[in-house]
Amino acid sequence: MSGEHGQPLGLPAPVRRSLLAVLVVAVAVASDACDASVGDAAALAAAVKRAGSDACVGRTSTVAVTADIALAAPVHVWANASVSLVGPRAISGAGDHGLFVTRGRLALSGLRLADGAAASGGCVFVGAGGSLAASNASFVRCAAANYGGAIYASGAEVALRNVSFARTSAAYVGGAVSATTRSSVRVVDCTFEATTVTRAAAGGGALALMMSEATIVASAFLGTRSAAAGGALYVEDESNCS
């Protein structure tokens, strides 16, 4: 119950202030538990895993990457998690596995992702219902045996701003980015340089769209190459690029 001016009945002002202070501290502790600073692969994986815990679901966990990190295995962002990784540092995969698999919300800022390798999405695989937002970032030497040298999105959303791709490659489509199954891609102020697809029936040296849509604004394609169709862009039926 409340008295005049909405004040709780029977609680002196000092008690009310104490209760408010406890509430503020509790919120701060919960926030701190979800955010982290990490400097190695184990700490990064643990912080991203914690973002999917009951304590952190419903908010974005901010993870500051404080040192260059070499991953021994891909880091998974689960469907109920929202993670923001902040640099400026490098995360690499030694050329024998991907870096991130996300079905949740993953944001990258100020990071250099390098030397990832996977069947699709050499550095980042974005699964159905997931999203990737990258800004002021770079993808270097990411490679896919099938689709999406750097990024593969299936039924997902990808937003790229001031991102560079260099020497990324895929065998079939999307030397840098491949989007399929009603994915949405937005590319703003990005650079694609020396991104390639290699197979004879390949397409989209930089970007490939299959049943998906993309918006490209103020971006450059330099020396992107395909062995067959679309040295820069490959747009299949039921796709749209503007």
mmCIF file of C-alpha atoms in Angstrom:
data_model
loop_
_atom_site.group_PDB
_atom_site.id
_atom_site.type_symbol
_atom_site.label_atom_id
_atom_site.label_comp_id
_atom_site.label_asym_id
_atom_site.label_seq_id
_atom_site.Cartn_x
_atom_site.Cartn_y
_atom_site.Cartn_z
ATOM 1 C CA MET A 1 0.000 0.000 0.000
ATOM 2 C CA SER A 2 1.052 3.567 -0.562
ATOM 3 C CA GLY A 3 0.387 6.761 1.323
ATOM 4 C CA GLU A 4 0.417 10.329 0.141
ATOM 5 C CA HIS A 5 2.686 11.008 -2.854
ATOM 6 C CA GLY A 6 3.106 7.261 -3.432
ATOM 7 C CA GLN A 7 5.318 6.710 -0.346
ATOM 8 C CA PRO A 8 5.128 3.206 1.193
ATOM 9 C CA LEU A 9 3.211 3.172 4.480
ATOM 10 C CA GLY A 10 5.097 2.234 7.627
ATOM 11 C CA LEU A 11 8.620 2.565 6.171
ATOM 12 C CA PRO A 12 10.756 5.416 7.488
ATOM 13 C CA ALA A 13 12.787 7.361 4.940
ATOM 14 C CA PRO A 14 16.151 5.841 6.040
ATOM 15 C CA VAL A 15 14.756 2.329 5.518
ATOM 16 C CA ARG A 16 13.453 3.226 2.077
ATOM 17 C CA ARG A 17 16.869 4.611 1.134
ATOM 18 C CA SER A 18 18.569 1.438 2.369
ATOM 19 C CA LEU A 19 16.241 -0.756 0.322
ATOM 20 C CA LEU A 20 16.903 1.343 -2.773
ATOM 21 C CA ALA A 21 20.663 1.068 -2.242
ATOM 22 C CA VAL A 22 20.403 -2.724 -1.968
ATOM 23 C CA LEU A 23 18.402 -2.854 -5.207
ATOM 24 C CA VAL A 24 20.960 -0.721 -7.066
ATOM 25 C CA VAL A 25 23.831 -2.911 -5.837
ATOM 26 C CA ALA A 26 21.973 -6.080 -6.858
ATOM 27 C CA VAL A 27 21.428 -4.754 -10.390
ATOM 28 C CA ALA A 28 25.098 -3.731 -10.652
ATOM 29 C CA VAL A 29 26.282 -7.168 -9.502
ATOM 30 C CA ALA A 30 24.039 -8.882 -12.067
ATOM 31 C CA SER A 31 25.392 -6.617 -14.804
ATOM 32 C CA ASP A 32 29.006 -7.248 -13.819
ATOM 33 C CA ALA A 33 28.409 -10.998 -13.804
ATOM 34 C CA CYS A 34 27.362 -10.920 -17.463
ATOM 35 C CA ASP A 35 30.105 -8.583 -18.731
ATOM 36 C CA ALA A 36 33.760 -9.599 -18.844
ATOM 37 C CA SER A 37 37.289 -8.788 -19.958
ATOM 38 C CA VAL A 38 39.109 -11.728 -21.538
ATOM 39 C CA GLY A 39 42.652 -12.360 -22.681
ATOM 40 C CA ASP A 40 42.705 -16.027 -23.688
ATOM 41 C CA ALA A 41 40.607 -18.616 -25.496
ATOM 42 C CA ALA A 42 39.251 -20.341 -22.386
ATOM 43 C CA ALA A 43 38.080 -17.073 -20.840
ATOM 44 C CA LEU A 44 36.448 -16.000 -24.118
ATOM 45 C CA ALA A 45 34.543 -19.281 -24.455
ATOM 46 C CA ALA A 46 33.426 -19.099 -20.813
ATOM 47 C CA ALA A 47 32.215 -15.505 -21.142
ATOM 48 C CA VAL A 48 30.216 -16.278 -24.287
ATOM 49 C CA LYS A 49 28.733 -19.390 -22.677
ATOM 50 C CA ARG A 50 27.727 -17.367 -19.618
ATOM 51 C CA ALA A 51 25.820 -14.963 -21.897
ATOM 52 C CA GLY A 52 23.357 -17.784 -22.540
ATOM 53 C CA SER A 53 22.764 -18.505 -18.859
ATOM 54 C CA ASP A 54 19.490 -17.668 -17.105
ATOM 55 C CA ALA A 55 21.181 -14.779 -15.291
ATOM 56 C CA CYS A 56 22.169 -13.046 -18.549
ATOM 57 C CA VAL A 57 19.368 -13.876 -20.988
ATOM 58 C CA GLY A 58 17.439 -10.776 -21.973
ATOM 59 C CA ARG A 59 20.423 -8.435 -21.973
ATOM 60 C CA THR A 60 23.566 -8.021 -24.065
ATOM 61 C CA SER A 61 26.756 -9.281 -22.452
ATOM 62 C CA THR A 62 29.698 -7.032 -23.339
ATOM 63 C CA VAL A 63 33.024 -8.856 -23.557
ATOM 64 C CA ALA A 64 36.194 -6.782 -23.908
ATOM 65 C CA VAL A 65 38.969 -8.664 -25.710
ATOM 66 C CA THR A 66 42.184 -7.433 -24.090
ATOM 67 C CA ALA A 67 44.775 -9.577 -25.917
ATOM 68 C CA ASP A 68 45.190 -11.360 -29.238
ATOM 69 C CA ILE A 69 43.560 -14.788 -28.942
ATOM 70 C CA ALA A 70 44.222 -18.012 -30.869
ATOM 71 C CA LEU A 71 41.240 -20.349 -30.649
ATOM 72 C CA ALA A 72 41.584 -24.121 -30.416
ATOM 73 C CA ALA A 73 37.925 -24.631 -31.407
ATOM 74 C CA PRO A 74 34.974 -22.527 -32.572
ATOM 75 C CA VAL A 75 33.115 -20.477 -29.960
ATOM 76 C CA HIS A 76 29.335 -21.032 -29.946
ATOM 77 C CA VAL A 77 26.790 -18.283 -29.286
ATOM 78 C CA TRP A 78 23.546 -20.040 -28.411
ATOM 79 C CA ALA A 79 20.093 -18.976 -29.565
ATOM 80 C CA ASN A 80 19.106 -17.282 -26.301
ATOM 81 C CA ALA A 81 22.336 -15.280 -25.976
ATOM 82 C CA SER A 82 23.284 -11.749 -27.011
ATOM 83 C CA VAL A 83 27.008 -11.008 -27.004
ATOM 84 C CA SER A 84 29.025 -7.933 -27.958
ATOM 85 C CA LEU A 85 32.763 -8.527 -28.426
ATOM 86 C CA VAL A 86 34.871 -5.376 -28.345
ATOM 87 C CA GLY A 87 38.500 -4.929 -29.442
ATOM 88 C CA PRO A 88 40.854 -3.698 -30.685
ATOM 89 C CA ARG A 89 42.467 -7.135 -30.828
ATOM 90 C CA ALA A 90 42.796 -10.144 -33.136
ATOM 91 C CA ILE A 91 41.075 -13.515 -32.897
ATOM 92 C CA SER A 92 42.499 -16.299 -35.064
ATOM 93 C CA GLY A 93 41.825 -19.933 -35.825
ATOM 94 C CA ALA A 94 45.199 -21.244 -37.033
ATOM 95 C CA GLY A 95 43.648 -22.151 -40.388
ATOM 96 C CA ASP A 96 42.020 -25.404 -39.271
ATOM 97 C CA HIS A 97 38.624 -24.446 -37.798
ATOM 98 C CA GLY A 98 36.049 -21.679 -37.774
ATOM 99 C CA LEU A 99 35.986 -18.943 -35.149
ATOM 100 C CA PHE A 100 32.327 -18.393 -34.247
ATOM 101 C CA VAL A 101 29.060 -20.258 -34.733
ATOM 102 C CA THR A 102 26.053 -18.171 -33.729
ATOM 103 C CA ARG A 103 22.345 -18.821 -33.531
ATOM 104 C CA GLY A 104 21.962 -15.917 -31.129
ATOM 105 C CA ARG A 105 22.956 -12.271 -31.483
ATOM 106 C CA LEU A 106 26.661 -11.610 -32.016
ATOM 107 C CA ALA A 107 28.187 -8.147 -32.383
ATOM 108 C CA LEU A 108 31.849 -7.534 -33.231
ATOM 109 C CA SER A 109 33.555 -4.154 -32.927
ATOM 110 C CA GLY A 110 37.188 -3.252 -33.474
ATOM 111 C CA LEU A 111 38.276 -6.857 -33.998
ATOM 112 C CA ARG A 112 40.438 -8.587 -36.595
ATOM 113 C CA LEU A 113 39.243 -12.110 -37.394
ATOM 114 C CA ALA A 114 41.849 -14.167 -39.196
ATOM 115 C CA ASP A 115 42.778 -17.628 -40.409
ATOM 116 C CA GLY A 116 39.452 -19.349 -39.840
ATOM 117 C CA ALA A 117 38.546 -22.412 -41.911
ATOM 118 C CA ALA A 118 35.258 -24.323 -42.037
ATOM 119 C CA ALA A 119 32.900 -26.130 -44.391
ATOM 120 C CA SER A 120 30.843 -22.927 -44.690
ATOM 121 C CA GLY A 121 31.527 -19.613 -43.017
ATOM 122 C CA GLY A 122 35.289 -19.769 -42.645
ATOM 123 C CA CYS A 123 35.296 -17.288 -39.766
ATOM 124 C CA VAL A 124 31.624 -16.926 -38.752
ATOM 125 C CA PHE A 125 28.637 -19.214 -39.326
ATOM 126 C CA VAL A 126 25.294 -17.494 -38.635
ATOM 127 C CA GLY A 127 22.522 -20.045 -38.237
ATOM 128 C CA ALA A 128 18.752 -19.744 -38.574
ATOM 129 C CA GLY A 129 17.319 -16.994 -36.401
ATOM 130 C CA GLY A 130 20.748 -15.636 -35.526
ATOM 131 C CA SER A 131 22.342 -12.300 -36.321
ATOM 132 C CA LEU A 132 25.791 -10.837 -36.834
ATOM 133 C CA ALA A 133 26.578 -7.123 -36.589
ATOM 134 C CA ALA A 134 30.200 -6.199 -37.317
ATOM 135 C CA SER A 135 31.658 -2.694 -37.308
ATOM 136 C CA ASN A 136 35.177 -1.294 -37.626
ATOM 137 C CA ALA A 137 36.385 -4.843 -38.097
ATOM 138 C CA SER A 138 38.365 -6.939 -40.565
ATOM 139 C CA PHE A 139 38.291 -10.501 -41.884
ATOM 140 C CA VAL A 140 41.595 -11.826 -43.221
ATOM 141 C CA ARG A 141 42.478 -15.201 -44.773
ATOM 142 C CA CYS A 142 39.183 -16.859 -43.845
ATOM 143 C CA ALA A 143 38.409 -19.897 -46.024
ATOM 144 C CA ALA A 144 35.390 -22.146 -46.628
ATOM 145 C CA ALA A 145 35.370 -25.519 -48.341
ATOM 146 C CA ASN A 146 31.857 -24.760 -49.619
ATOM 147 C CA TYR A 147 30.138 -21.371 -49.104
ATOM 148 C CA GLY A 148 31.009 -18.038 -47.530
ATOM 149 C CA GLY A 149 34.747 -17.609 -47.169
ATOM 150 C CA ALA A 150 34.407 -15.291 -44.170
ATOM 151 C CA ILE A 151 30.687 -15.351 -43.295
ATOM 152 C CA TYR A 152 27.879 -17.779 -44.079
ATOM 153 C CA ALA A 153 24.303 -16.856 -43.139
ATOM 154 C CA SER A 154 21.307 -19.177 -43.381
ATOM 155 C CA GLY A 155 17.947 -17.688 -42.424
ATOM 156 C CA ALA A 156 19.801 -14.962 -40.551
ATOM 157 C CA GLU A 157 20.596 -11.244 -40.465
ATOM 158 C CA VAL A 158 24.008 -9.731 -41.173
ATOM 159 C CA ALA A 159 24.894 -6.043 -40.806
ATOM 160 C CA LEU A 160 28.372 -4.848 -41.785
ATOM 161 C CA ARG A 161 29.662 -1.303 -41.359
ATOM 162 C CA ASN A 162 33.236 -0.211 -42.067
ATOM 163 C CA VAL A 163 34.390 -3.806 -42.393
ATOM 164 C CA SER A 164 37.218 -4.986 -44.647
ATOM 165 C CA PHE A 165 37.642 -8.417 -46.204
ATOM 166 C CA ALA A 166 41.045 -9.416 -47.561
ATOM 167 C CA ARG A 167 42.195 -12.683 -49.129
ATOM 168 C CA THR A 168 39.115 -14.634 -48.062
ATOM 169 C CA SER A 169 37.977 -17.531 -50.241
ATOM 170 C CA ALA A 170 35.311 -20.173 -50.799
ATOM 171 C CA ALA A 171 35.164 -23.091 -53.172
ATOM 172 C CA TYR A 172 31.669 -22.495 -54.580
ATOM 173 C CA VAL A 173 29.896 -19.204 -53.794
ATOM 174 C CA GLY A 174 30.603 -16.079 -51.783
ATOM 175 C CA GLY A 175 34.334 -15.546 -51.473
ATOM 176 C CA ALA A 176 33.646 -13.258 -48.507
ATOM 177 C CA VAL A 177 29.926 -13.552 -47.668
ATOM 178 C CA SER A 178 27.283 -16.091 -48.651
ATOM 179 C CA ALA A 179 23.627 -15.637 -47.658
ATOM 180 C CA THR A 180 20.862 -18.160 -48.199
ATOM 181 C CA THR A 181 17.372 -19.191 -47.043
ATOM 182 C CA ARG A 182 15.773 -15.751 -46.620
ATOM 183 C CA SER A 183 18.770 -14.067 -45.068
ATOM 184 C CA SER A 184 19.184 -10.301 -44.995
ATOM 185 C CA VAL A 185 22.547 -8.586 -45.499
ATOM 186 C CA ARG A 186 23.356 -4.885 -45.158
ATOM 187 C CA VAL A 187 26.799 -3.666 -46.251
ATOM 188 C CA VAL A 188 27.861 -0.057 -45.574
ATOM 189 C CA ASP A 189 31.308 1.490 -46.129
ATOM 190 C CA CYS A 190 32.970 -1.891 -46.578
ATOM 191 C CA THR A 191 35.924 -3.039 -48.680
ATOM 192 C CA PHE A 192 36.325 -6.417 -50.371
ATOM 193 C CA GLU A 193 39.850 -6.989 -51.661
ATOM 194 C CA ALA A 194 41.238 -10.116 -53.336
ATOM 195 C CA THR A 195 38.301 -12.267 -52.252
ATOM 196 C CA THR A 196 37.753 -15.292 -54.483
ATOM 197 C CA VAL A 197 35.746 -18.397 -55.309
ATOM 198 C CA THR A 198 37.717 -21.156 -56.947
ATOM 199 C CA ARG A 199 35.606 -23.965 -58.447
ATOM 200 C CA ALA A 200 34.706 -23.961 -62.133
ATOM 201 C CA ALA A 201 30.977 -23.668 -61.376
ATOM 202 C CA ALA A 202 31.513 -21.028 -58.692
ATOM 203 C CA GLY A 203 29.948 -17.568 -58.337
ATOM 204 C CA GLY A 204 30.285 -14.353 -56.377
ATOM 205 C CA GLY A 205 33.910 -13.538 -55.719
ATOM 206 C CA ALA A 206 32.829 -11.274 -52.850
ATOM 207 C CA LEU A 207 29.115 -11.762 -52.099
ATOM 208 C CA ALA A 208 26.580 -14.432 -53.067
ATOM 209 C CA LEU A 209 22.823 -14.317 -52.491
ATOM 210 C CA MET A 210 20.530 -17.346 -52.701
ATOM 211 C CA MET A 211 16.877 -16.695 -51.823
ATOM 212 C CA SER A 212 18.094 -13.690 -49.840
ATOM 213 C CA GLU A 213 18.399 -9.928 -50.060
ATOM 214 C CA ALA A 214 21.203 -7.415 -49.663
ATOM 215 C CA THR A 215 21.638 -3.663 -49.524
ATOM 216 C CA ILE A 216 25.086 -2.330 -50.431
ATOM 217 C CA VAL A 217 26.047 1.284 -49.726
ATOM 218 C CA ALA A 218 29.346 3.083 -50.466
ATOM 219 C CA SER A 219 31.435 -0.084 -50.632
ATOM 220 C CA ALA A 220 34.400 -1.097 -52.803
ATOM 221 C CA PHE A 221 35.225 -4.347 -54.609
ATOM 222 C CA LEU A 222 38.909 -4.568 -55.527
ATOM 223 C CA GLY A 223 40.354 -7.563 -57.312
ATOM 224 C CA THR A 224 37.507 -9.871 -56.331
ATOM 225 C CA ARG A 225 37.392 -12.913 -58.555
ATOM 226 C CA SER A 226 35.219 -15.853 -59.571
ATOM 227 C CA ALA A 227 36.137 -18.795 -61.752
ATOM 228 C CA ALA A 228 32.690 -18.562 -63.366
ATOM 229 C CA ALA A 229 29.855 -16.102 -62.637
ATOM 230 C CA GLY A 230 29.997 -12.768 -60.851
ATOM 231 C CA GLY A 231 33.513 -11.640 -60.069
ATOM 232 C CA ALA A 232 32.087 -9.479 -57.271
ATOM 233 C CA LEU A 233 28.381 -10.362 -56.853
ATOM 234 C CA TYR A 234 26.317 -13.443 -57.574
ATOM 235 C CA VAL A 235 22.531 -13.069 -57.215
ATOM 236 C CA GLU A 236 20.382 -16.156 -57.742
ATOM 237 C CA ASP A 237 16.664 -16.264 -58.538
ATOM 238 C CA GLU A 238 14.376 -15.154 -55.692
ATOM 239 C CA SER A 239 17.116 -12.850 -54.424
ATOM 240 C CA ASN A 240 17.397 -9.082 -54.467
ATOM 241 C CA CYS A 241 20.378 -6.731 -54.273
ATOM 242 C CA SER A 242 20.206 -2.952 -54.167
#
